Every structure is written in C-alpha cells, then in structure tokens.
Coordinates of C-alpha atoms in Angstrom, one line a residue:
M23 CA 96.0 66.6 -65.6
D24 CA 98.2 66.1 -68.5
H25 CA 100.9 68.6 -66.2
A26 CA 103.7 67.5 -69.3
A27 CA 101.4 68.5 -72.2
I28 CA 100.9 72.2 -70.1
I29 CA 105.1 72.4 -70.4
S30 CA 105.3 71.8 -73.1
R31 CA 102.8 74.1 -74.8
Q32 CA 104.9 77.0 -73.0
R33 CA 108.0 76.0 -73.7
E34 CA 107.0 75.7 -77.0
F35 CA 105.5 79.2 -76.4
F36 CA 108.7 80.2 -75.2
L37 CA 110.9 79.5 -77.8
S38 CA 108.4 81.5 -80.4
G39 CA 110.3 84.0 -78.7
Q40 CA 106.8 86.4 -77.9
T41 CA 107.5 86.7 -74.2
A42 CA 111.1 88.8 -75.0
S43 CA 109.5 91.2 -76.1
R44 CA 109.0 94.4 -74.0
D45 CA 106.1 95.2 -75.2
F46 CA 104.6 91.9 -74.8
R47 CA 105.6 91.9 -71.4
R48 CA 105.1 95.2 -70.5
A49 CA 101.2 94.0 -72.1
R50 CA 101.1 91.3 -70.4
L51 CA 101.7 93.2 -66.6
I52 CA 99.4 95.8 -67.1
A53 CA 96.8 92.9 -67.7
L54 CA 97.7 91.4 -64.3
R55 CA 97.5 94.6 -62.6
D56 CA 94.2 95.2 -64.5
A57 CA 92.5 92.0 -63.8
I58 CA 93.6 92.6 -59.9
V59 CA 92.0 95.5 -59.1
R60 CA 89.2 94.3 -61.1
R61 CA 88.5 91.4 -58.9
E62 CA 90.2 93.0 -55.5
D63 CA 87.0 91.9 -54.0
R64 CA 86.3 89.2 -55.0
L65 CA 90.2 88.3 -53.4
L66 CA 89.9 90.3 -50.1
A67 CA 86.6 87.4 -49.4
A68 CA 88.6 84.9 -50.1
L69 CA 91.9 86.4 -48.4
H70 CA 88.5 86.4 -45.6
A71 CA 86.8 83.5 -46.1
D72 CA 90.6 81.2 -45.9
L73 CA 92.7 82.9 -43.3
R74 CA 90.4 85.3 -41.6
K75 CA 92.3 88.7 -42.7
N76 CA 90.1 91.6 -42.3
P77 CA 90.5 93.9 -46.2
Q78 CA 92.7 96.2 -44.5
E79 CA 95.5 93.8 -43.9
A80 CA 94.5 91.7 -46.7
Y81 CA 95.2 94.7 -48.9
A82 CA 98.7 96.0 -47.3
A83 CA 100.3 92.1 -47.0
E84 CA 98.9 90.8 -50.6
I85 CA 97.0 92.8 -53.3
G86 CA 98.4 96.2 -52.7
Y87 CA 101.6 94.6 -52.1
T88 CA 101.5 92.2 -55.3
L89 CA 100.8 96.1 -57.7
G90 CA 103.8 97.8 -56.3
E91 CA 105.8 94.5 -57.5
I92 CA 103.7 95.3 -60.4
R93 CA 104.8 99.3 -60.6
H94 CA 108.5 98.4 -59.4
A95 CA 108.1 96.0 -62.6
L96 CA 107.0 98.2 -64.7
K97 CA 109.3 101.3 -64.2
H98 CA 112.1 99.3 -65.0
L99 CA 111.3 97.1 -67.3
G100 CA 113.3 98.8 -69.7
R101 CA 116.3 99.0 -67.8
W102 CA 116.7 96.1 -66.3
M103 CA 116.5 94.6 -70.6
K104 CA 119.0 96.9 -72.1
P105 CA 122.4 94.7 -72.7
Q106 CA 124.8 96.6 -70.2
R107 CA 128.5 97.3 -71.4
R108 CA 131.2 95.5 -69.1
K109 CA 134.7 95.0 -68.9
A110 CA 136.3 92.6 -70.9
P111 CA 139.5 91.0 -69.6
W112 CA 143.1 92.7 -71.0
M113 CA 144.0 88.5 -73.3
A114 CA 140.8 89.1 -75.1
W115 CA 141.4 93.2 -75.9
P116 CA 140.1 94.7 -78.4
A117 CA 137.6 92.9 -77.5
R118 CA 133.9 94.7 -76.3
A119 CA 131.7 92.8 -73.5
E120 CA 128.8 93.3 -72.2
L121 CA 126.5 91.6 -69.2
R122 CA 122.4 90.7 -71.0
R123 CA 119.9 88.8 -69.3
D124 CA 118.5 86.3 -71.2
P125 CA 114.9 84.7 -70.0
F126 CA 114.5 80.5 -68.7
G127 CA 111.3 79.7 -70.0
V128 CA 109.3 78.0 -68.3
A129 CA 109.2 78.6 -64.5
L130 CA 107.0 77.0 -61.4
I131 CA 105.3 79.0 -58.8
I132 CA 104.1 77.0 -55.6
G133 CA 102.5 79.4 -53.2
P134 CA 101.9 79.1 -50.0
W135 CA 98.9 78.8 -47.9
N136 CA 100.0 81.7 -45.4
Y137 CA 100.3 84.9 -47.6
P138 CA 98.3 82.5 -50.8
L139 CA 98.3 86.0 -52.9
Q140 CA 101.2 87.7 -52.6
L141 CA 103.8 84.7 -52.8
L142 CA 101.6 84.2 -55.5
L143 CA 101.7 86.4 -57.7
A144 CA 104.4 88.2 -56.5
P145 CA 106.6 86.2 -58.0
L146 CA 104.7 85.7 -60.5
V147 CA 105.9 89.2 -62.0
S148 CA 109.4 88.9 -62.0
A149 CA 108.2 85.4 -64.6
I150 CA 106.4 88.0 -66.4
A151 CA 109.0 91.2 -65.7
A152 CA 111.8 88.3 -67.5
G153 CA 110.3 87.0 -70.0
N154 CA 109.3 83.7 -69.2
T155 CA 106.2 81.7 -69.7
A156 CA 104.4 80.4 -65.1
V157 CA 102.8 77.6 -64.6
L158 CA 101.3 78.0 -61.0
K159 CA 100.5 76.0 -57.9
P160 CA 97.8 77.4 -55.1
S161 CA 97.9 75.9 -52.2
E162 CA 95.2 74.2 -51.0
L163 CA 95.0 75.3 -47.5
A164 CA 93.4 78.5 -49.2
P165 CA 91.0 76.9 -51.2
Q166 CA 88.8 79.8 -51.6
T167 CA 91.8 81.8 -52.1
S168 CA 93.0 79.3 -55.6
A169 CA 89.8 79.3 -57.1
A170 CA 90.1 83.3 -56.6
V171 CA 93.6 82.9 -58.5
A172 CA 93.2 80.4 -60.9
E173 CA 89.7 81.8 -62.4
L174 CA 92.1 85.2 -62.8
I175 CA 95.1 83.7 -64.0
R176 CA 92.5 81.4 -66.3
E177 CA 90.8 85.3 -67.5
T178 CA 93.7 87.2 -68.1
F179 CA 96.0 85.0 -69.8
A180 CA 96.8 82.2 -72.4
G181 CA 97.6 79.0 -71.2
E182 CA 100.7 78.8 -72.8
H183 CA 101.5 81.6 -71.4
V184 CA 100.3 82.0 -67.8
A185 CA 98.2 77.6 -66.1
V186 CA 97.0 77.9 -62.7
V187 CA 97.6 74.1 -61.6
E188 CA 94.9 73.1 -58.4
G189 CA 94.5 70.5 -56.3
G190 CA 96.9 69.1 -52.9
R191 CA 99.6 67.3 -52.3
E192 CA 100.0 64.7 -55.4
T193 CA 99.7 67.3 -57.5
S194 CA 102.4 69.7 -55.9
E195 CA 105.0 66.2 -56.1
S196 CA 103.7 65.6 -59.9
L197 CA 104.9 68.9 -61.0
L198 CA 108.0 68.5 -58.9
R199 CA 108.7 66.2 -61.4
E200 CA 108.8 67.4 -64.3
K201 CA 111.7 69.9 -65.9
F202 CA 111.0 73.2 -65.6
D203 CA 113.4 75.9 -66.3
K204 CA 113.8 77.7 -63.0

C-alpha cells in the first residue's frame, strides 16, 4: 500500500477547504455516530473475540465512551469554531486581537491493543471536529476489532477524508516515516 499517496490525497482534500465548515464537520460526526450505533453488535463481538470483553464492559469502556465523545463534540462544535476576542498589547493600540482555532491538516492516529476501539475513534472524533483529515492504524493485536473498524470507516468516510491502514509493526514504522501534520 502506498502510504504517501493516501497522505497526498488527504492533504489535497484538506487544502480544498471542504473540512473547514461547521456543517461538514457536524455531518461527518453524525455519520460516525450512526455507523457505530448500526454496527454495535459487530463491534461488541469483535471486542469479545479479541479481548474477551463482556458486552457491558465493552459498551461502557469502548462504544459508549466514543458515543459520549461524539455527543460532546456536536454540542460544543459551534463554540469551538467561533473566534474569541482577546486583549491586544497596549503598544499595538488601537489594534484588536482574537484567537482562532485552525485545523492542522493530516493527522495520524495509531490505536493500541487494550482499548482498540475507544483509543482509535475518540481521537478521530477530535480530528474531525477540528477540521482535519485522518489516517487510522488499528492495532494488529486486536485483529477482529481492526477489521470491524476498517469496515466501519471505509463504509462511512471517503478515503481522502478518513483512511484506515491495517498491518503490523512494519506498517506502523512505515507510517511514522511519513510527514503528518499532527
């Protein structure tokens, strides 16, 4: 798999400005939420197969947590995107100052094995809410969860916005040699 090509496509998509709007970010967060809810049984089965997590623990620590992150992001997205007025230094009078939170660009998210859903998708929620694109690398030590997440992401997002790269240690090392913005 050509990681540089994936990153290049994502960078082009980011630079097109499509990820910048509140409506785009909100729609993608809602799509992620809906995809997780639709695939809850599949995700619970994968977490059980990989880590022997019972459904209650898996839901609370992985799925429910991630859905809570999405709820929080949707609730605060408008406020986070709004510029905030700040005091300008007196030497710059009569200047005005404001704080703007701009997206970084292409983010790399490498998931661990112990919370393979939560610690992969919760950072994705933040990346989407911030207006970034993302490359996800699920843990190879949780193969069922990795496959379930890859399926969920590929069916929910365009590859130029969010892409999944599965593989082992060599894949992680290869990705870490690439240029990411975050």
